[in-house]
Coordinates of C-alpha atoms and ligand atoms in Angstrom, one line a residue:
X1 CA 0.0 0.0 0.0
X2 CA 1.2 3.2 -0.6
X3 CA 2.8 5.4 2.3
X4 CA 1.0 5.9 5.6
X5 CA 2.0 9.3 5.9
X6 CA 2.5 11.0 2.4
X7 CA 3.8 14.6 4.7
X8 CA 7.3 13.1 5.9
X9 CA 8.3 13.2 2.0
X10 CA 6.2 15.7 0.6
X11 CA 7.5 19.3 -1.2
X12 CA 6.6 21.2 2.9
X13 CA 9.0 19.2 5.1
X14 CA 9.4 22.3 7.3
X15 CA 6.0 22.3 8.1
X16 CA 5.5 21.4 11.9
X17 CA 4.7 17.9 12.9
X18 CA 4.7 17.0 16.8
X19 CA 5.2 19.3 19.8
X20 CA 5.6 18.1 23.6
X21 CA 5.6 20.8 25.7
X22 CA 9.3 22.9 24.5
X23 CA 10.4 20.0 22.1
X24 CA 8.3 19.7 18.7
X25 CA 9.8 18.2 14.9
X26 CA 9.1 19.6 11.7
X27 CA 8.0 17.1 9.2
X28 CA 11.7 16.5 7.7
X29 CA 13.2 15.7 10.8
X30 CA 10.8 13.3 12.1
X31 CA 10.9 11.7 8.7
X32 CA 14.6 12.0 9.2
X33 CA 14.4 10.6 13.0
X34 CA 11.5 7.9 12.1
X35 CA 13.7 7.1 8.7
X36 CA 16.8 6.1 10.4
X37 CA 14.9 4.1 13.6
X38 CA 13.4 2.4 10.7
X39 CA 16.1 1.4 9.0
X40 CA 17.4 -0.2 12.3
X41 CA 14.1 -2.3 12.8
X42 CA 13.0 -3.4 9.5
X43 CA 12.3 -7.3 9.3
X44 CA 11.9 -7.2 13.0
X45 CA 8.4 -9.2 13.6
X46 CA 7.2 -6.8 16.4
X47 CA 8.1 -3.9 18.3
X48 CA 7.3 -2.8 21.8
X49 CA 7.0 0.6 22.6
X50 CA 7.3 2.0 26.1
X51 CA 4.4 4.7 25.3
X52 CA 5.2 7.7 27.6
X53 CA 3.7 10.8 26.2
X54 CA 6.7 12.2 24.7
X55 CA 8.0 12.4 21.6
X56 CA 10.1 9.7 21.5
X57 CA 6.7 7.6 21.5
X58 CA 5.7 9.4 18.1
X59 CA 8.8 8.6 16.5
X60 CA 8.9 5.3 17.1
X61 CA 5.8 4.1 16.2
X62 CA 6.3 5.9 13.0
X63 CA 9.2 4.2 12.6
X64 CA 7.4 1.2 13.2
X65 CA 5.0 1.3 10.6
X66 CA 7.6 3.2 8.3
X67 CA 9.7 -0.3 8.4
X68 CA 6.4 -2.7 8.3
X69 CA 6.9 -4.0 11.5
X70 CA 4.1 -4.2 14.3
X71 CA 4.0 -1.6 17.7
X72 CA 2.7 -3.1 20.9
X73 CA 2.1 0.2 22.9
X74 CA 3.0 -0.6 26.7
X75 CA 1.3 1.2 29.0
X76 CA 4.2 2.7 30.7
X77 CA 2.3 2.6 34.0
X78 CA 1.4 -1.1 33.8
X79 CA 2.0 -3.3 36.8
X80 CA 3.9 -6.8 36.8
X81 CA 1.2 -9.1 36.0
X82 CA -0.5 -7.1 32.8
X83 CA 3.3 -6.7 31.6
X84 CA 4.3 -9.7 32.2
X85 CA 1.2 -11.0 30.2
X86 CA 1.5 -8.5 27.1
X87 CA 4.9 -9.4 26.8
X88 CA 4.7 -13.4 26.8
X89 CA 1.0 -12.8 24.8
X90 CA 2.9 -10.7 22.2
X91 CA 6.3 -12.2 22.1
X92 CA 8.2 -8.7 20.8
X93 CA 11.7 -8.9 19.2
X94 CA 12.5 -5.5 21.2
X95 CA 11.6 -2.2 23.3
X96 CA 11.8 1.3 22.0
X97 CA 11.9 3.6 24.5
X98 CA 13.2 7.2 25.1
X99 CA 17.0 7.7 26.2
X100 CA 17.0 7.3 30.2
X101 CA 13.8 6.5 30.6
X102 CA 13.6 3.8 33.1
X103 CA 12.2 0.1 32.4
X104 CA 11.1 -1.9 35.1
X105 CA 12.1 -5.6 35.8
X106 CA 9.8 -7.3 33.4
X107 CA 11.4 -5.3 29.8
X108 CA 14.9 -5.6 31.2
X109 CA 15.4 -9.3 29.7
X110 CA 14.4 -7.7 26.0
X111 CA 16.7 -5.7 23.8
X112 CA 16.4 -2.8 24.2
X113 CA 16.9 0.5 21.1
X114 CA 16.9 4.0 22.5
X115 CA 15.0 6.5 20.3
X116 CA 16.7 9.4 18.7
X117 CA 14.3 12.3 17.8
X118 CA 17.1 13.8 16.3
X119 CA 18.5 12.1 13.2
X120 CA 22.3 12.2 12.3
X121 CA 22.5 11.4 8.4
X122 CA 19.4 11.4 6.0
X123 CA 17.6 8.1 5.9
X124 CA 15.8 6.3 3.1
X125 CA 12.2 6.4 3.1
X126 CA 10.8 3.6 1.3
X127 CA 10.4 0.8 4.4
X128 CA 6.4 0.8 4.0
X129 CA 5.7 0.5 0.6
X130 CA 6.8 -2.9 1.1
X131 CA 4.1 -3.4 3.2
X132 CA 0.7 -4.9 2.4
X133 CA -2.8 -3.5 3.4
X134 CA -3.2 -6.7 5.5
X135 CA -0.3 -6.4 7.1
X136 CA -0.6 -5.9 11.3
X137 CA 0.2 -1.9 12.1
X138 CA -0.4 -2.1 15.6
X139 CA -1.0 -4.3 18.1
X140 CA -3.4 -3.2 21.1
X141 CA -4.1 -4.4 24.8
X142 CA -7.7 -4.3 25.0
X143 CA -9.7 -5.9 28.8
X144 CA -12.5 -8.2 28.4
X145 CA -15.1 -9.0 31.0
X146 CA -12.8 -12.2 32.5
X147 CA -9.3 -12.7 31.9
X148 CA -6.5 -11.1 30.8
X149 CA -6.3 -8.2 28.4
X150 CA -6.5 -9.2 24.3
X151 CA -4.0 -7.9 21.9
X152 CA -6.2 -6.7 19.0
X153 CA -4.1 -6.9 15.3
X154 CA -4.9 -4.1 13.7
X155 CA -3.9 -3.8 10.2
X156 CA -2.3 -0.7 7.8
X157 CA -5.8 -0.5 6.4
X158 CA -7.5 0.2 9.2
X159 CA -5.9 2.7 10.1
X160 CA -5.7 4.2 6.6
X161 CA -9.4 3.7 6.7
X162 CA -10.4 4.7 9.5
X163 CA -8.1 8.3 9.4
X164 CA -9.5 8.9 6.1
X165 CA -13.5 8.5 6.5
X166 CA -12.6 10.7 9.9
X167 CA -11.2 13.4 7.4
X168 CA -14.2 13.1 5.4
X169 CA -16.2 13.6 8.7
X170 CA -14.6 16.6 10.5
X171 CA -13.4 18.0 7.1
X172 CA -9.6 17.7 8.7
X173 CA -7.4 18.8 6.7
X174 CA -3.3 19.8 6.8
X175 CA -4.4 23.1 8.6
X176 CA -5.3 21.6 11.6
X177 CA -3.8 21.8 14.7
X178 CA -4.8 19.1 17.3
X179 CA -4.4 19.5 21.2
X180 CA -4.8 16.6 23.7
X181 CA -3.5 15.0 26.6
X182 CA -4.6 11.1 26.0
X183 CA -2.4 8.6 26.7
X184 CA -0.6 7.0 23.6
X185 CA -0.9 3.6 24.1
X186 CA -4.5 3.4 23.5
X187 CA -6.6 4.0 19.9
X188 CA -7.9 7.1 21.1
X189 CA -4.6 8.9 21.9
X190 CA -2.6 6.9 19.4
X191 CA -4.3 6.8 16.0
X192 CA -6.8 9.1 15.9
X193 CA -4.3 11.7 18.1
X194 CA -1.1 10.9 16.9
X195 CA -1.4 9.3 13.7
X196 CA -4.2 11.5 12.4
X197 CA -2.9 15.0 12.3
X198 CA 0.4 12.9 10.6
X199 CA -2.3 11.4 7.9
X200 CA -3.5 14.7 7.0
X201 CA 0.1 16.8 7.1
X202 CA -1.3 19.1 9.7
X203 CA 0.5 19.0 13.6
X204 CA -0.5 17.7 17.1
X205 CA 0.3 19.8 20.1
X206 CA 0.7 16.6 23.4
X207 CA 0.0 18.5 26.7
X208 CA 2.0 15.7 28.1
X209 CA -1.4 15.3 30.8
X210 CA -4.3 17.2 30.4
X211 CA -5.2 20.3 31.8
X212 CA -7.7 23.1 31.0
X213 CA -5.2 25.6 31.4
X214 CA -2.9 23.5 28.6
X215 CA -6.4 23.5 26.4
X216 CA -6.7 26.8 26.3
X217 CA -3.5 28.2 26.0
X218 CA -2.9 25.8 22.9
X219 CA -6.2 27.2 21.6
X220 CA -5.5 30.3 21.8
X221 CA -2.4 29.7 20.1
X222 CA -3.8 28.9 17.0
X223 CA -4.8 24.9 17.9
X224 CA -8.2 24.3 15.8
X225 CA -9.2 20.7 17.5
X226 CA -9.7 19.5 20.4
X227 CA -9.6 15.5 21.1
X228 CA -11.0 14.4 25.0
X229 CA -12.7 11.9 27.1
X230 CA -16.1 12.7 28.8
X231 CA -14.0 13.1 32.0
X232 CA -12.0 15.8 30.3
X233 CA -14.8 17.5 28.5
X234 CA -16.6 17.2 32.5
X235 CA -13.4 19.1 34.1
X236 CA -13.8 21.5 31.4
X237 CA -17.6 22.1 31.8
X238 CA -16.9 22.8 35.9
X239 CA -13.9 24.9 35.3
X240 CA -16.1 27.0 32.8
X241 CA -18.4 28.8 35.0
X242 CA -15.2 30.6 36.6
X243 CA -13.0 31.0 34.1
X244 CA -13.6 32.6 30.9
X245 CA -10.7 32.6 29.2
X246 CA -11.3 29.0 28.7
X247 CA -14.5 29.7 27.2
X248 CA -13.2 31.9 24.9
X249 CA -10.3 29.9 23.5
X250 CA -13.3 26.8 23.0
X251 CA -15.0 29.6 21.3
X252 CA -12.4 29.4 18.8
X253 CA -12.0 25.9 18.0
X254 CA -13.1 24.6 14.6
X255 CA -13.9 21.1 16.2
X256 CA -14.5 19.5 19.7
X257 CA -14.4 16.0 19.8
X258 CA -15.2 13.6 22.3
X259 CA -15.0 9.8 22.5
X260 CA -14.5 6.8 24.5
X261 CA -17.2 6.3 26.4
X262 CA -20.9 8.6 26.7
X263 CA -20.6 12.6 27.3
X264 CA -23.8 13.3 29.7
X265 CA -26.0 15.6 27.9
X266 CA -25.7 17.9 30.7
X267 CA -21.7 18.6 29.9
X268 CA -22.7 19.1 26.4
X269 CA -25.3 21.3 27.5
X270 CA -23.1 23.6 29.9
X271 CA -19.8 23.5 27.6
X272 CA -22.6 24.8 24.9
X273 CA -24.3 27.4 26.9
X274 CA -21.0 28.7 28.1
X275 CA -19.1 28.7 24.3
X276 CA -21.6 29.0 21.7
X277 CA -19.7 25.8 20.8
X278 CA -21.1 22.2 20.3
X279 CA -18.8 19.1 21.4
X280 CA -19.6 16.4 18.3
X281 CA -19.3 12.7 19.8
X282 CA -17.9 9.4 17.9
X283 CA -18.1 6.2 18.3
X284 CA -15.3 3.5 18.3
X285 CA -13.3 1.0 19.7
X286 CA -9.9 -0.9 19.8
X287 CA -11.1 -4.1 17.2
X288 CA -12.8 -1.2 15.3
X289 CA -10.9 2.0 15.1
X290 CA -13.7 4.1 14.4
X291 CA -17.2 3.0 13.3
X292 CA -19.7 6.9 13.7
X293 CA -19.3 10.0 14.2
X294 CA -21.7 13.3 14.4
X295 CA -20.1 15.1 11.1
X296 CA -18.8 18.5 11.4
X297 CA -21.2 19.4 8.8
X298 CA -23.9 17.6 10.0
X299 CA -26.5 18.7 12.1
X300 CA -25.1 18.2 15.9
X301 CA -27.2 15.9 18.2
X302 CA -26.0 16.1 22.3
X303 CA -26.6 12.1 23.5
X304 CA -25.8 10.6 19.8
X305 CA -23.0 9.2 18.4
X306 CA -24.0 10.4 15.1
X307 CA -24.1 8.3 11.7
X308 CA -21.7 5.5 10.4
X309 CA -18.7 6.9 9.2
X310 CA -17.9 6.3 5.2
X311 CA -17.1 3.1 4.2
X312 CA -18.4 1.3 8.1
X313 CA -21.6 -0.9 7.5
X314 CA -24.3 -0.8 10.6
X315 CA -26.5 -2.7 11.6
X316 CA -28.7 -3.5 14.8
X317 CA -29.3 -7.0 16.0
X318 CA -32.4 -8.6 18.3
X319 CA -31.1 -10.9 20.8
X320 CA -32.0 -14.0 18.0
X321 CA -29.5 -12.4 15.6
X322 CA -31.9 -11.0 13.3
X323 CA -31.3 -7.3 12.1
X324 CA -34.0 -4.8 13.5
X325 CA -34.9 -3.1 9.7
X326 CA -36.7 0.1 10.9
X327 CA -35.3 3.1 13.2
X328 CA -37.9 4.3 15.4
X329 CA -35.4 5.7 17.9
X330 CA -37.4 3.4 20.3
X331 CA -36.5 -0.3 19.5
X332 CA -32.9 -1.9 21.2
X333 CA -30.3 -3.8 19.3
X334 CA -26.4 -4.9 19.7
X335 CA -24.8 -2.8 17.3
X336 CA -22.7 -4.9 14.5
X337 CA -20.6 -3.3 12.1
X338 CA -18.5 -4.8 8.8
X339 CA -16.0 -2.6 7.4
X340 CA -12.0 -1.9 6.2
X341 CA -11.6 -0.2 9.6
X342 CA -11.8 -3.5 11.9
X343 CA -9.1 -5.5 13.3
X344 CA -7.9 -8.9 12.0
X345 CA -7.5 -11.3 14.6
X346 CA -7.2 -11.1 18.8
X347 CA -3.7 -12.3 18.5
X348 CA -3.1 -15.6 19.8
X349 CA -6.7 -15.9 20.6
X350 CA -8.8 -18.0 17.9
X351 CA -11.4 -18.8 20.3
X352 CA -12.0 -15.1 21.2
X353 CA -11.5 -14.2 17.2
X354 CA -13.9 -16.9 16.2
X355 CA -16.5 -16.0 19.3
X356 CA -16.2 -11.9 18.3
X357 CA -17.6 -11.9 14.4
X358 CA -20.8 -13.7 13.1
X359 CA -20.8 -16.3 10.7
X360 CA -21.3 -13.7 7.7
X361 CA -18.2 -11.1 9.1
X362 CA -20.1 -9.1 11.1
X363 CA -18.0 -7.6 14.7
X364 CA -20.4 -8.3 17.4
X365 CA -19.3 -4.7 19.2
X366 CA -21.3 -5.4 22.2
X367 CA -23.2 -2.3 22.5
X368 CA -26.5 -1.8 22.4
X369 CA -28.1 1.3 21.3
X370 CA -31.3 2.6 18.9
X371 CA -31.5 4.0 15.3
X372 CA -33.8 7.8 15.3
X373 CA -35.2 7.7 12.0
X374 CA -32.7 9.4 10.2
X375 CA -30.2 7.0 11.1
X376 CA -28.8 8.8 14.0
X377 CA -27.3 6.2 16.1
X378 CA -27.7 6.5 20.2
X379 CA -25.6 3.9 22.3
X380 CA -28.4 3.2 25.4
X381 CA -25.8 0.7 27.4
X382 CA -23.6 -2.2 27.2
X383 CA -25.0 -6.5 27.2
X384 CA -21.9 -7.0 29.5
X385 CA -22.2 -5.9 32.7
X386 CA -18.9 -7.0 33.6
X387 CA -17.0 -4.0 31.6
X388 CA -16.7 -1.0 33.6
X389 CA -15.7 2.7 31.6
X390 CA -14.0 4.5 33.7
X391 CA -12.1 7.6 32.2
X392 CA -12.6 6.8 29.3
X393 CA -10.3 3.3 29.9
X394 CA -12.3 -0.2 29.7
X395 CA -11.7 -2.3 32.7
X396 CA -12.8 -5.7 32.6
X397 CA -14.1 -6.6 36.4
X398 CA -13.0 -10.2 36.1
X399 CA -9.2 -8.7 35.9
X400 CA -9.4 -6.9 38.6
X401 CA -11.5 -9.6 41.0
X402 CA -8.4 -12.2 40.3
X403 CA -6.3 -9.5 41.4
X404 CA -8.3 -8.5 44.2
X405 CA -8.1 -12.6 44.8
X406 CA -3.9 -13.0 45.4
X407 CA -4.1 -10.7 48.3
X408 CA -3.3 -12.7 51.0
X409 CA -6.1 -10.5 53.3
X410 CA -9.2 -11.2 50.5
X411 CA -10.9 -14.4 50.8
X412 CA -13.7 -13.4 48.2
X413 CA -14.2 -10.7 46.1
X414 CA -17.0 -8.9 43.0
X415 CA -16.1 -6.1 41.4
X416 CA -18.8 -3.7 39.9
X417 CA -19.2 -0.1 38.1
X418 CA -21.0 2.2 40.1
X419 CA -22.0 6.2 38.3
X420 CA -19.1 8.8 38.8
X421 CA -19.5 12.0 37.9
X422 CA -16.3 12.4 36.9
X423 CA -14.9 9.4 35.6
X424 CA -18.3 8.3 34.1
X425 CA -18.0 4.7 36.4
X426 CA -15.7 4.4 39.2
X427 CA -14.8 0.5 40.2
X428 CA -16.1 -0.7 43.5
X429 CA -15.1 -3.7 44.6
X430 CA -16.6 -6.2 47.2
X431 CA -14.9 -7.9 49.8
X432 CA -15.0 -10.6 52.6
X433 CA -12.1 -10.4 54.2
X434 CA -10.3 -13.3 55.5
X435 CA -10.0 -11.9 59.0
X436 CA -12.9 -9.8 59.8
X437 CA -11.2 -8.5 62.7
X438 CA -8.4 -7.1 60.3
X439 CA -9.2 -6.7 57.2
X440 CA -7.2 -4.8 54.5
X441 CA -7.5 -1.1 54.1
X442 CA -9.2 0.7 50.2
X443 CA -5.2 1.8 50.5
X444 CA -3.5 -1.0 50.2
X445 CA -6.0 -3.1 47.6
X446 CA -5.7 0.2 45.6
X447 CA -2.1 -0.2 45.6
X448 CA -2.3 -4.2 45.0
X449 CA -4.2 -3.6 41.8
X450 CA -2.5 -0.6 41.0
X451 CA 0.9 -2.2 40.9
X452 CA -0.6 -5.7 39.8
X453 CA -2.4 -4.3 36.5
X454 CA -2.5 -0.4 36.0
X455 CA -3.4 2.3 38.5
X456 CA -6.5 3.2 36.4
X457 CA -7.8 0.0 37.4
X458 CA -7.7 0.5 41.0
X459 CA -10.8 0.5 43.2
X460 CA -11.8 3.8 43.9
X461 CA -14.2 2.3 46.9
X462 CA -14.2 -1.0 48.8
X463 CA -17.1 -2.8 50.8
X464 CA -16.4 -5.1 53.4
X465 CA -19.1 -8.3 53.6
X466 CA -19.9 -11.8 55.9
X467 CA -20.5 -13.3 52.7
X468 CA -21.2 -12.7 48.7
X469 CA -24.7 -12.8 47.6
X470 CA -24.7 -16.3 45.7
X471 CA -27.3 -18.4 43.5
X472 CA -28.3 -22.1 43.8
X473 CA -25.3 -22.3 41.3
X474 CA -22.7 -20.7 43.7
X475 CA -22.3 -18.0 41.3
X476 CA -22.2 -13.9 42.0
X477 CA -25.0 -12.0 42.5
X478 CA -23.9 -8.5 41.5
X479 CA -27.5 -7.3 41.3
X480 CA -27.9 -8.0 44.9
X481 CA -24.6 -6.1 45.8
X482 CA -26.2 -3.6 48.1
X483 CA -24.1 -1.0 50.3
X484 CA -25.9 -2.4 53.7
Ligands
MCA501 C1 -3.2 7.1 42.0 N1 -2.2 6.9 41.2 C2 -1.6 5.8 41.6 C3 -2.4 5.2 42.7 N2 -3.4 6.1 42.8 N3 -0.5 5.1 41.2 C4 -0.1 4.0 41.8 N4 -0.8 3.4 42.8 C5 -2.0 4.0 43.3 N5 -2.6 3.5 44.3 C6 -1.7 7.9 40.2 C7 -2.1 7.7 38.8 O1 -1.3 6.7 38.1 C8 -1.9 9.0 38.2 O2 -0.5 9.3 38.1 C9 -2.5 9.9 39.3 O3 -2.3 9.2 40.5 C10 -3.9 10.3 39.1 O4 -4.7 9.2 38.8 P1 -6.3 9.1 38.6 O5 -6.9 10.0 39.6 O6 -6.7 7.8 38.4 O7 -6.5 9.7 37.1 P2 -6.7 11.1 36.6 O8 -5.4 11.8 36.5 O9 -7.8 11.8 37.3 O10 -7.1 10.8 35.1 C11 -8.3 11.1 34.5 C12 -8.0 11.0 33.0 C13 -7.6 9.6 32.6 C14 -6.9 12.1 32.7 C15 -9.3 11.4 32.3 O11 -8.5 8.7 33.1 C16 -7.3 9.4 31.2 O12 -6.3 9.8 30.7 N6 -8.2 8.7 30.4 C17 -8.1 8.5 29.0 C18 -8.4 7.1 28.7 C19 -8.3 6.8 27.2 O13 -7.5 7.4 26.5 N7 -9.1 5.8 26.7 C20 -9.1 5.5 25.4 C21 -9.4 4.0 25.3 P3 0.1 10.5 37.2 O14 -0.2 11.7 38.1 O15 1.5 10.2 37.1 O16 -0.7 10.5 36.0 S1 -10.9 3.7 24.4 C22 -10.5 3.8 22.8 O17 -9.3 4.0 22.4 C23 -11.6 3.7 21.8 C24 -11.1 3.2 20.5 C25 -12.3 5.0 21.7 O18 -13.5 5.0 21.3 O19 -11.7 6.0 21.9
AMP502 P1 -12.2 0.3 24.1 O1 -12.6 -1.2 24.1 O2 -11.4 0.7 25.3 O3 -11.7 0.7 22.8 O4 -13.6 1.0 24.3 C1 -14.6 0.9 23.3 C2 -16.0 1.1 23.9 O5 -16.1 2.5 24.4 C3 -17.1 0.9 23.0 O6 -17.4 -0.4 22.8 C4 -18.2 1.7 23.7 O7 -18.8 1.0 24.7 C5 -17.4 2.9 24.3 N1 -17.5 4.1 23.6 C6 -16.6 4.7 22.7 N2 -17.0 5.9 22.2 C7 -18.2 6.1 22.8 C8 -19.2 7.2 22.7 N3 -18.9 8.3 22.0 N4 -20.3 7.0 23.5 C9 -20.5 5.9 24.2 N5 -19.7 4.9 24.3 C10 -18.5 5.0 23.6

């Protein structure tokens, strides 16, 4: 397929590409920096990449796909047991990571390459044309409702796909400047955030962590996008009422995006009434990069995810598997979608793969939501009740209850999403203790998860119980998991 990112050889290398905080590359130095990187990694199978939001994380996953070889994003906060898994699970050749940036125990057994932002001697470019449309671009660590995480394959097309029927639907275009503060090892901060802006020539400003003071300074700076979770677009709507500043640098966005999980109607409604500005929500996820989107020159609807995206087939599904055939905004389905922008395979994972598509190719996403008439589509809930959204990141509560289980104080444990303002869900977890009379503090099972698996998918509150609520069958109640 021809090249990812036509900019990095284009006739306006100067233009700017990436900036992190004081350090930024122009387009012919990082295809200068991601040239030479590439160069030293082509014909490796796959890459890992210690994804700190800095440059160096940019570089090398252009690099990456610039020498055909897969990125594993590692969530540089990740405790021993998710590395460990992602690292057996996905078996890569090496690490990239940034010059002195630390790696714990588990990466210190791999080869490790430092990343040079700042190339030495000019580099050939022609690594991806090599490259088929098939071939994996990236593979992501994604939780399902038991087990460990998945690694989702995502192929070059995919991401071609999916960056180019988002163009279509924002009208992006070289001009843009994006402003976020995601993390880069997910789809959200990674493709659509990273490798978007690079699709299109234009330039992503990281904030390194997200603030609304970094939003609006960067939007008043000339940035023209903005790309958040609900949580973000919630701290902006409190901060709103006292500072207007911020309201004026929203003012001046072209777009505001958010994704990842629901924005409340009530943020949209205060960010609105405060800017004049509408936030336009899409819909995606890891095995399906992006599948709708409210279009920028569509007509904006606060609590819909708008239509599918160009080139994405939809559908609804009854529980039997047939397709619900007329929208009346009323009638629930499990949204299905076929499409250029899904993933290949959960790598090493047939069972799951086979289990995740229908027998005519459909993705079984797992949402359900209605169609309004016009084909507007709203996203009403989830069929697992297992998957918690908190911040934007999806938490599987089996994970976390087998984690919660090798604490030497736990005897039994559930795990549940409970409404958070802020976070959308915040993880609650369930406990009998295996000494009432001392049993372990929130503190220290926060910390066990936190270093076990990743400090997002700590519990935020802990009950302490005689006994779990059990059926006939021995199996968890959750719907009988009451405070008292
Ligand atoms: C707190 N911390 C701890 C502990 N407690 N560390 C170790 N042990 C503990 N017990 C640390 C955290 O690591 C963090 O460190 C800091 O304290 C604050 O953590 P927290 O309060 O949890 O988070 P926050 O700072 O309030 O973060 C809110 C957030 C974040 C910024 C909105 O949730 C976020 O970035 N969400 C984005 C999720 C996302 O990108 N999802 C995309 C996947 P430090 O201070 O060092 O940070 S979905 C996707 O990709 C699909 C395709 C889609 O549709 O988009
Ligand atoms: P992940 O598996 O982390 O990629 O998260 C994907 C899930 O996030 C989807 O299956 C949806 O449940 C949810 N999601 C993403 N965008 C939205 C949105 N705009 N509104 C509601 N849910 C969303």
């Amino acid at each position: 397929m021809s090249s990812l990112f036509p900019a990095l050889t284009g006739s306006r290398t100067d233009r700017p590409a990436l900036r992190f905080g004081d350090r930024s590359l122009t387009y012919g130095e990082l295809g200068a920096a991601a040239g030479a990187l590439a160069a030293r990694i082509g014909g490796a199978g796959r890459v890992a990449v210690w994804a700190t939001p800095a440059l160096e994380t940019a570089v090398a996953v252009v690099a990456a796909l610039e020498a055909g070889v897969a990125a594993v994003p590692l969530n540089p906060k990740s405790g021993e047991k998710e590395l460990g898994h992602i690292l057996t699970d996905s078996a890569p050749a090496l690490v990239l990571a940034a010059p002195g940036d630390e790696l714990p125990l588990a990466l210190r057994d791999l080869e490790r390459l430092d990343v040079e932002v700042q190339a030495t001697e000019p580099a050939p470019h022609d690594h991806d044309r090599a490259s088929a449309d098939d071939d994996p671009a990236l593979v992501v660590y994604t939780s399902g409702t038991t087990g460990p995480p998945k690694g989702a394959v995502i192929p070059r097309r995919a991401v071609a796909a999916t960056l180019d029927a988002l163009a279509d639907a924002w009208q992006w275009t070289g001009d843009d400047v994006l402003v976020h503060g995601l993390p880069l090892f997910h789809v959200h901060g990674l493709v659509l955030g990273i490798l978007g802006p690079l699709r299109r020539g234009g330039s992503v400003r990281h904030l390194g962590r997200f603030s609304t003071e970094g939003v609006a300074r960067e939007l008043h700076d000339g940035a023209t996008m903005l790309f958040g979770v609900p949580t973000m677009y919630h701290r902006i709507a409190q901060t709103l009422p006292d500072d207007p500043d911020l309201a004026k640098a929203l003012g001046r966005a072209r777009v505001l995006v958010s994704g990842s999980a629901a924005l409340p109607v009530h943020d949209h409604e205060r960010i609105t009434a405060a800017t004049g500005r509408r936030v336009i929500e899409r819909y995606g996820m890891t095995e399906t990069l992006m599948n709708t989107s409210v279009r920028a020159d569509g007509e904006p609807r606060a609590g819909t995810v708008g239509v599918p995206l160009p080139g994405v087939e939809l559908r609804l599904v009854e529980e039997d598997g047939a397709p619900i055939t007329s929208y009346d905004g009323e009638t629930v389905g499990e949204i299905q979608v076929r499409g250029p922008n899904l993933f290949t395979e959960y790598l090493n994972r047939p069972d799951a793969t086979a289990a995740a598509f229908t027998a005519d190719g459909w993705f079984r996403t797992g949402d359900m939501a209605v169609r309004d008439p016009d084909g507007y589509v709203r996203i009403v809930g989830r069929k697992a009740t297992d998957l918690i959204k908190s911040g934007g990141y999806k938490i599987g509560a089996g994970e976390i209850e087998n984690a919660l289980l090798e604490h030497p104080a736990v005897r039994e444990a559930a795990v549940t999403g409970e409404p958070d303002a802020d976070l959308g869900e915040r993880i609650v977890a369930w406990i009998v203790p295996a000494d009432h009379q001392a049993p372990p503090t929130v503190e220290e099972l926060a910390d066990h998860v936190a270093s076990r698996l990743a400090p997002h998918k700590r519990p935020r509150v802990v009950h302490y119980l005689g006994a779990l609520p059990r059926n006939d069958m021995g199996k968890i109640m959750k719907r009988a998991l009451t405070r008292d």
